[in-house]
Amino acid sequence: MTPRELLGRITAWWRRDELARELTAELEEHVRLLARDLEHDGMAPADALAAARRQLGNIGRLREESRDAWGIPALETVMQDLRYAFRGLRRSPGFTATVIATLALGIGANTAMFAVIDRLMFRPFPFLRAPAEVNRVYLRTTYRGSTNANPVFPFLRYHDLLEARRTVAAVAAHSEWRFAVGTGDASAPRKVVGVTPSFFEFFDAPAALGRYFFAVEDSAPAGVPVAVVSHRFWSTELRSANVIGQRLKVGVVDYTIVGVAPRDFVGLTDGAPPDIYVPLGTLPANLGAWSQESFRTDYSWDWVQMIVRRKPGVSTEAVSRELTSAYIRSRAAARALNARVLPDSLVHPVAIAGPVKLAAGPDAGAESRVLLWVTGVAGIVLLIACANVANLMLARVIRRRREITVRLALGVGRGRLVAQFLTEAMLLAMLGGIAGVVMAQWGGAAIRAMLLPQGTPFDLATDWRTLGVSLGCAAAAALLTTIGPALVAARTDLAGTLKAGAREGTVQRTRTREVLVVAQGALSVLLLVGAGLFVRSFVHARSVPLGYDARPVIEVVTDFRGYTMDSATAVVVRRKLLAEVQSLPGVAAAARVNSRLFGTNTAQLRVEGIDSVEALGRFNFQITSPDYFRVMQTRMLRGRGFTDADREGRPLVAVVSDAMARALWPGRDPLGQCIHVGLGANPSAATAPCTTVIGVAENTAQQNITDDPRFMYYLPVDQVAPHQLSTMYVRMSRPDARGDLDRIRREVTRAMPGDGFAVVRPLQDVVDNQTRSWRLGATLFVAFGGLALVVAIVGLYGVVSYSVTQRMHELGVRVALGARSHDVVRLVVLQGVRPVGIAVGIGLAIAWTVAPRVQPLLFRQSAVDAATYVGVGVTMLVAAVLASAIPALRAARADPSAALRSD
Amino acid sequence: MPESPRLLAGTLDLLILKTLSLGAMHGYGVAQHIHRLSKDALRIEEGSLYPALRRMQVKGWVASETKRTPTGREARYYRLTAAGRRQLAEEEDLFKQSVAITTRVLRGSES
């Protein structure tokens, strides 16, 4: 077939209906003309028409013949196979439904997991030009054995890193915040991103309206307050008006809108897209006078993230090297300002040009690694599903081998037969794939909510990357599940099977099916072991004594939004606000705090008799109002907590944690001891006065829940920072604070002066975040492991059940020869349990082999935990016994007389 | 009525191509032309013209367009393409050769 002809055939096939109509019209015209001519020759009109039709020939055949010219024979064959497959599947709806459901589980699991990790780790941000050339800069330090790769650093450091010009073509910085935007009723907290004007040049995203920033608008000292709004903000909040030149209040600053970003532009933000972009240098105006004055001259505050575009042909390593030398010079500059900056030999500073996606970067943490593992697990679930489907298909082929043999005998090529199996498998896999995508979209909501930042777009129907992966999974599943049936078909012995005795030959095939059961079982065991380990880790993590009860507590962050107060007024306003919150209905207690949970702070600390307190570990402090211990339900072990009497002008007092007391004064009474804290009015511990320890509180997990040594001390707010602290912890009288969340937010906002407002969240969320990676691992492993177990056991049931049907005759003979029913049951159950026993062995061996790689993700849990391994093995075997018991009981009723009669 | 000779296999295409080499015409015209030239001696099922035309169209030997007939009706006119002309020359040669060979064999002599 020439290419031209192929093209002609394809076009003709495409227009086949039209062409068929044309042919009919042409044939009719022919008959009409012929009849007319015959009439002209003197024939009667009716006879002429009949004669014309006769002369034309068989119209049906003519159409068939013409149609042969349209389309491609191979395509016709495929269509024929498809129709054949459709008919075959319609005839066995049970089989079809089972296969589609099984594949849908496997493909759905993979689709959902891919959609998640792709969004978190791989998919480039929309509009980003040549994403492969762009890197985010991480600054890594290793101090006292713990490594920290931080993507956020001071503005001044970013400025120093700009020196790296040899390898870097372009640089931009960005910083993400939440500020109140708008005025009056319309004001609400929104995501605001500060960017350098160069930021937008990383994207191929011309402004939908207006322009982006000029360099001068981000220049020292404070830039020009101009703003670009997101397309969504523009169309929903600003009603798509021509807003260029309009005013927009962001935080406490009046901005002028100069542009609208294009639809779907999110910058470099994960999760909910930002609403407003402003010049980076204008951000600090919203963060207090100190920030605004110091951000260009001080290294003390991490808030800027940096991206670079490599010059063509430059490797990331080369960029990292150049950035590292700039980083080291920058640290030297910082040390000249502040002698406390640690020497490089202690912290090994390295700059890394890493992935733009934070979750794929060196700072990603355990969660990303758990997710990659779980994605692997989803792959295993698909393999198990494939094994199961292959098993079902094999059984089906074996059932249909008479039909297959007859077709082979009639001259159907074996290749053609395999093509038909493949078509059938493809059809099933595609249907399974579609069901899987639907499952991932609608049923994956839980996974999504658990894994993705809130607001991340998640529409699979238009997500070609994910659909491509689903398609790939489906195609792989089709190929994997066809191998078995294809082999059987290829090996079918014509003469042997055409003879009536169908019993021989089945042993071999049952063995193939048993191998599949072993494979499924082993993979299930692997997943169940993973599930067991993660569940135990999670249980351990949950049972760590925290020293507080966060469930009834609401974290309230107050934002006075430009309501300017001098210190004296601030003291009064903040005290009054706390008193009002304490008197709200449903509130049991409330306290002001300085550090948020797991966001602790340290200060210089000196204790007489100890050379270096810092050498003992990290000592965190908390500044609180008297009710703090009641709010947190932290027990006082010795002495007393704070009272309203511990205020300015009174003797300085502190409460320390039990662990801190034991570390600083082992064997001595901590009450009455002195600590010297470099904080507030006394920035140096060397000259700070004595703060007397008046109480010892139980240990609390504040830094993290794992290796935190629980060194904590508490200082009364009225003695340290009476005019500061914008966070409150509010304990509700009900055991769960969630129901009161919104009411408290409204009440506190109402109690605040000016445009001030409150942002709330349940404190328990902050605690749960700490155990998230284990909870994720536990939930997903249990879900997928359970799925795998069910699929594997159903597969086993199918095999045993089928083999019982096959052996009914033999079993009948056994019974006739005197076998008792429990002998038969034992025989059948053993047959089912044997492959599972092997599977347990193999699965546990694999688990043991990969254990060292999972170990770092677990919490106080050995990855080769005997109890878990034994438990999984026993579960698997019990499930196998149950799955075999049903067919075994049927076998026990084998009727010897029927067996004997049939021969 | 004496049995009229059947068309030799494969010659229908040749006849159609030859007919169309005279100029564009519609299907009925092609049939009439072949009838006329063969003096009604060839017995063909007129309908089989159409599948043949379709085949040749797909192969690119023949193109078609809808035109108005002199009587004012719509009809599909077929014409030869450049590829069709080449094909006609080729088939004509092949046919002549095969007739010559067949005739020689039938004559039974080696000349």
mmCIF file of C-alpha atoms in Angstrom, chain A residues 70-277:
data_model
loop_
_atom_site.group_PDB
_atom_site.id
_atom_site.type_symbol
_atom_site.label_atom_id
_atom_site.label_comp_id
_atom_site.label_asym_id
_atom_site.label_seq_id
_atom_site.Cartn_x
_atom_site.Cartn_y
_atom_site.Cartn_z
ATOM 1 C CA TRP A 70 -12.412 2.624 2.424
ATOM 2 C CA GLY A 71 -10.447 2.216 5.579
ATOM 3 C CA ILE A 72 -7.479 0.115 6.518
ATOM 4 C CA PRO A 73 -7.651 -3.662 6.689
ATOM 5 C CA ALA A 74 -5.625 -3.739 9.957
ATOM 6 C CA LEU A 75 -7.996 -1.225 11.478
ATOM 7 C CA GLU A 76 -10.939 -3.268 10.313
ATOM 8 C CA THR A 77 -9.396 -6.265 12.032
ATOM 9 C CA VAL A 78 -8.971 -4.321 15.254
ATOM 10 C CA MET A 79 -12.563 -3.138 15.071
ATOM 11 C CA GLN A 80 -13.659 -6.705 14.483
ATOM 12 C CA ASP A 81 -11.608 -7.889 17.466
ATOM 13 C CA LEU A 82 -13.099 -5.118 19.560
ATOM 14 C CA ARG A 83 -16.614 -6.137 18.621
ATOM 15 C CA TYR A 84 -15.715 -9.735 19.392
ATOM 16 C CA ALA A 85 -14.250 -8.705 22.763
ATOM 17 C CA PHE A 86 -17.323 -6.623 23.572
ATOM 18 C CA ARG A 87 -19.626 -9.539 22.824
ATOM 19 C CA GLY A 88 -17.465 -11.890 24.881
ATOM 20 C CA LEU A 89 -17.446 -9.513 27.871
ATOM 21 C CA ARG A 90 -21.175 -8.908 27.668
ATOM 22 C CA ARG A 91 -21.710 -12.632 27.893
ATOM 23 C CA SER A 92 -19.854 -12.846 31.205
ATOM 24 C CA PRO A 93 -20.813 -9.728 33.179
ATOM 25 C CA GLY A 94 -19.543 -11.156 36.487
ATOM 26 C CA PHE A 95 -16.053 -11.697 35.137
ATOM 27 C CA THR A 96 -16.069 -8.316 33.415
ATOM 28 C CA ALA A 97 -17.210 -6.453 36.515
ATOM 29 C CA THR A 98 -14.651 -8.190 38.741
ATOM 30 C CA VAL A 99 -11.788 -7.465 36.360
ATOM 31 C CA ILE A 100 -12.780 -3.843 35.823
ATOM 32 C CA ALA A 101 -13.212 -3.277 39.554
ATOM 33 C CA THR A 102 -9.867 -4.913 40.364
ATOM 34 C CA LEU A 103 -8.014 -2.925 37.721
ATOM 35 C CA ALA A 104 -9.843 0.251 38.721
ATOM 36 C CA LEU A 105 -8.523 -0.165 42.280
ATOM 37 C CA GLY A 106 -4.979 -0.621 41.022
ATOM 38 C CA ILE A 107 -5.075 2.110 38.401
ATOM 39 C CA GLY A 108 -7.062 4.448 40.653
ATOM 40 C CA ALA A 109 -4.499 4.078 43.449
ATOM 41 C CA ASN A 110 -1.677 4.913 41.043
ATOM 42 C CA THR A 111 -3.563 7.765 39.433
ATOM 43 C CA ALA A 112 -4.309 9.359 42.792
ATOM 44 C CA MET A 113 -0.773 8.928 44.076
ATOM 45 C CA PHE A 114 0.794 10.200 40.876
ATOM 46 C CA ALA A 115 -1.531 13.185 40.790
ATOM 47 C CA VAL A 116 -0.406 14.009 44.333
ATOM 48 C CA ILE A 117 3.358 13.547 44.040
ATOM 49 C CA ASP A 118 3.389 15.173 40.618
ATOM 50 C CA ARG A 119 1.734 18.267 42.036
ATOM 51 C CA LEU A 120 3.957 18.263 45.094
ATOM 52 C CA MET A 121 7.280 17.405 43.545
ATOM 53 C CA PHE A 122 7.542 17.305 39.792
ATOM 54 C CA ARG A 123 5.110 19.376 37.798
ATOM 55 C CA PRO A 124 6.727 22.667 36.800
ATOM 56 C CA PHE A 125 4.870 25.799 37.843
ATOM 57 C CA PRO A 126 2.595 27.144 35.096
ATOM 58 C CA PHE A 127 4.225 29.567 32.622
ATOM 59 C CA LEU A 128 7.732 29.008 34.039
ATOM 60 C CA ARG A 129 10.049 29.339 31.032
ATOM 61 C CA ALA A 130 12.507 26.432 30.492
ATOM 62 C CA PRO A 131 11.879 24.969 33.969
ATOM 63 C CA ALA A 132 14.862 22.632 33.634
ATOM 64 C CA GLU A 133 17.203 25.651 33.807
ATOM 65 C CA VAL A 134 15.681 27.051 36.986
ATOM 66 C CA ASN A 135 16.811 26.158 40.513
ATOM 67 C CA ARG A 136 15.830 27.185 43.981
ATOM 68 C CA VAL A 137 18.681 28.054 46.321
ATOM 69 C CA TYR A 138 18.947 26.143 49.610
ATOM 70 C CA LEU A 139 21.494 26.997 52.276
ATOM 71 C CA ARG A 140 22.646 23.918 54.116
ATOM 72 C CA THR A 141 24.357 23.848 57.458
ATOM 73 C CA THR A 142 25.326 20.880 59.581
ATOM 74 C CA TYR A 143 25.599 21.660 63.257
ATOM 75 C CA ARG A 144 26.060 19.088 65.992
ATOM 76 C CA GLY A 145 25.208 16.291 63.578
ATOM 77 C CA SER A 146 21.892 17.681 62.448
ATOM 78 C CA THR A 147 21.624 18.953 58.890
ATOM 79 C CA ASN A 148 19.309 21.722 57.862
ATOM 80 C CA ALA A 149 18.848 22.868 54.253
ATOM 81 C CA ASN A 150 16.941 26.111 54.467
ATOM 82 C CA PRO A 151 15.294 27.658 51.404
ATOM 83 C CA VAL A 152 14.460 30.814 53.368
ATOM 84 C CA PHE A 153 17.128 33.314 54.365
ATOM 85 C CA PRO A 154 17.673 37.016 55.157
ATOM 86 C CA PHE A 155 17.280 39.599 52.412
ATOM 87 C CA LEU A 156 20.860 40.681 52.964
ATOM 88 C CA ARG A 157 22.054 37.132 52.307
ATOM 89 C CA TYR A 158 20.093 37.070 49.045
ATOM 90 C CA HIS A 159 21.794 40.326 48.196
ATOM 91 C CA ASP A 160 25.220 38.793 48.901
ATOM 92 C CA LEU A 161 24.419 35.730 46.768
ATOM 93 C CA LEU A 162 23.794 37.987 43.767
ATOM 94 C CA GLU A 163 27.587 38.006 43.420
ATOM 95 C CA ALA A 164 27.356 34.615 41.701
ATOM 96 C CA ARG A 165 27.160 35.998 38.189
ATOM 97 C CA ARG A 166 29.571 33.699 36.374
ATOM 98 C CA THR A 167 27.186 30.718 36.262
ATOM 99 C CA VAL A 168 23.855 32.417 36.821
ATOM 100 C CA ALA A 169 21.912 34.168 34.077
ATOM 101 C CA ALA A 170 19.021 35.555 36.131
ATOM 102 C CA VAL A 171 18.014 35.799 39.775
ATOM 103 C CA ALA A 172 14.774 36.535 41.586
ATOM 104 C CA ALA A 173 13.537 36.519 45.156
ATOM 105 C CA HIS A 174 10.085 35.984 46.592
ATOM 106 C CA SER A 175 8.463 35.832 49.989
ATOM 107 C CA GLU A 176 4.989 34.638 50.866
ATOM 108 C CA TRP A 177 2.775 36.146 53.595
ATOM 109 C CA ARG A 178 -0.825 36.459 54.668
ATOM 110 C CA PHE A 179 -2.098 39.965 55.175
ATOM 111 C CA ALA A 180 -5.497 41.508 55.550
ATOM 112 C CA VAL A 181 -6.457 42.919 52.169
ATOM 113 C CA GLY A 182 -9.194 45.454 51.480
ATOM 114 C CA THR A 183 -11.070 47.667 53.892
ATOM 115 C CA GLY A 184 -14.206 47.389 55.986
ATOM 116 C CA ASP A 185 -16.419 44.334 55.527
ATOM 117 C CA ALA A 186 -14.528 43.289 52.400
ATOM 118 C CA SER A 187 -11.265 42.856 54.270
ATOM 119 C CA ALA A 188 -10.037 39.317 54.639
ATOM 120 C CA PRO A 189 -6.655 37.641 55.145
ATOM 121 C CA ARG A 190 -5.115 36.806 51.743
ATOM 122 C CA LYS A 191 -1.935 35.352 50.361
ATOM 123 C CA VAL A 192 0.417 38.169 49.400
ATOM 124 C CA VAL A 193 3.732 37.467 47.680
ATOM 125 C CA GLY A 194 6.571 39.944 47.650
ATOM 126 C CA VAL A 195 8.747 39.552 44.547
ATOM 127 C CA THR A 196 11.694 41.235 42.918
ATOM 128 C CA PRO A 197 10.802 42.787 39.529
ATOM 129 C CA SER A 198 13.012 40.095 37.901
ATOM 130 C CA PHE A 199 10.608 37.425 39.222
ATOM 131 C CA PHE A 200 8.122 37.845 36.385
ATOM 132 C CA GLU A 201 10.908 37.538 33.794
ATOM 133 C CA PHE A 202 11.247 33.867 34.779
ATOM 134 C CA PHE A 203 7.827 33.261 33.245
ATOM 135 C CA ASP A 204 6.280 33.500 29.811
ATOM 136 C CA ALA A 205 3.221 35.151 31.241
ATOM 137 C CA PRO A 206 2.416 38.592 29.883
ATOM 138 C CA ALA A 207 0.190 40.564 32.228
ATOM 139 C CA ALA A 208 -3.495 40.173 31.382
ATOM 140 C CA LEU A 209 -3.928 43.860 32.104
ATOM 141 C CA GLY A 210 -1.440 46.631 32.814
ATOM 142 C CA ARG A 211 2.157 45.670 33.611
ATOM 143 C CA TYR A 212 4.498 44.106 36.157
ATOM 144 C CA PHE A 213 7.045 45.969 38.273
ATOM 145 C CA PHE A 214 9.822 48.330 37.208
ATOM 146 C CA ALA A 215 13.211 47.892 38.859
ATOM 147 C CA VAL A 216 12.878 51.303 40.469
ATOM 148 C CA GLU A 217 9.714 50.202 42.271
ATOM 149 C CA ASP A 218 11.764 47.731 44.330
ATOM 150 C CA SER A 219 14.688 50.019 45.113
ATOM 151 C CA ALA A 220 15.968 51.071 48.543
ATOM 152 C CA PRO A 221 14.846 52.092 51.016
ATOM 153 C CA ALA A 222 11.202 50.941 50.881
ATOM 154 C CA GLY A 223 10.245 50.669 47.201
ATOM 155 C CA VAL A 224 7.034 51.974 45.684
ATOM 156 C CA PRO A 225 3.713 50.509 46.873
ATOM 157 C CA VAL A 226 2.393 49.144 43.566
ATOM 158 C CA ALA A 227 0.595 45.802 43.262
ATOM 159 C CA VAL A 228 -0.262 43.167 40.677
ATOM 160 C CA VAL A 229 -3.407 41.188 41.468
ATOM 161 C CA SER A 230 -4.138 37.608 40.443
ATOM 162 C CA HIS A 231 -6.623 36.946 37.683
ATOM 163 C CA ARG A 232 -8.933 35.209 40.149
ATOM 164 C CA PHE A 233 -8.833 38.086 42.647
ATOM 165 C CA TRP A 234 -9.444 40.505 39.795
ATOM 166 C CA SER A 235 -12.438 38.628 38.393
ATOM 167 C CA THR A 236 -14.100 37.685 41.709
ATOM 168 C CA GLU A 237 -13.214 40.510 44.114
ATOM 169 C CA LEU A 238 -12.724 43.379 41.678
ATOM 170 C CA ARG A 239 -15.452 42.275 39.236
ATOM 171 C CA SER A 240 -13.122 42.379 36.214
ATOM 172 C CA ALA A 241 -13.224 46.153 36.196
ATOM 173 C CA ASN A 242 -10.449 48.276 34.733
ATOM 174 C CA VAL A 243 -8.613 48.457 38.025
ATOM 175 C CA ILE A 244 -5.306 49.943 36.854
ATOM 176 C CA GLY A 245 -4.566 52.904 39.086
ATOM 177 C CA GLN A 246 -7.064 51.839 41.747
ATOM 178 C CA ARG A 247 -6.087 51.764 45.422
ATOM 179 C CA LEU A 248 -5.890 48.495 47.366
ATOM 180 C CA LYS A 249 -5.116 48.297 51.063
ATOM 181 C CA VAL A 250 -2.742 45.423 51.817
ATOM 182 C CA GLY A 251 -2.056 45.102 55.514
ATOM 183 C CA VAL A 252 -1.441 48.658 56.662
ATOM 184 C CA VAL A 253 -0.142 49.978 53.352
ATOM 185 C CA ASP A 254 -2.108 51.576 50.501
ATOM 186 C CA TYR A 255 -0.991 50.034 47.222
ATOM 187 C CA THR A 256 -1.774 51.165 43.671
ATOM 188 C CA ILE A 257 -2.794 48.378 41.289
ATOM 189 C CA VAL A 258 -0.628 48.441 38.169
ATOM 190 C CA GLY A 259 -1.395 45.066 36.619
ATOM 191 C CA VAL A 260 -3.390 41.829 36.540
ATOM 192 C CA ALA A 261 -1.524 38.511 36.200
ATOM 193 C CA PRO A 262 -2.830 36.084 33.566
ATOM 194 C CA ARG A 263 -5.321 33.355 34.440
ATOM 195 C CA ASP A 264 -3.752 30.345 36.224
ATOM 196 C CA PHE A 265 -0.555 32.217 37.088
ATOM 197 C CA VAL A 266 0.525 31.170 40.590
ATOM 198 C CA GLY A 267 4.135 32.284 40.649
ATOM 199 C CA LEU A 268 6.090 29.689 42.666
ATOM 200 C CA THR A 269 3.362 29.029 45.225
ATOM 201 C CA ASP A 270 2.154 25.562 46.204
ATOM 202 C CA GLY A 271 -1.411 25.124 47.344
ATOM 203 C CA ALA A 272 -3.870 27.983 47.222
ATOM 204 C CA PRO A 273 -2.643 30.508 44.630
ATOM 205 C CA PRO A 274 -1.625 33.995 45.820
ATOM 206 C CA ASP A 275 -4.009 36.913 45.362
ATOM 207 C CA ILE A 276 -1.587 39.839 45.364
ATOM 208 C CA TYR A 277 1.997 40.383 44.212
#
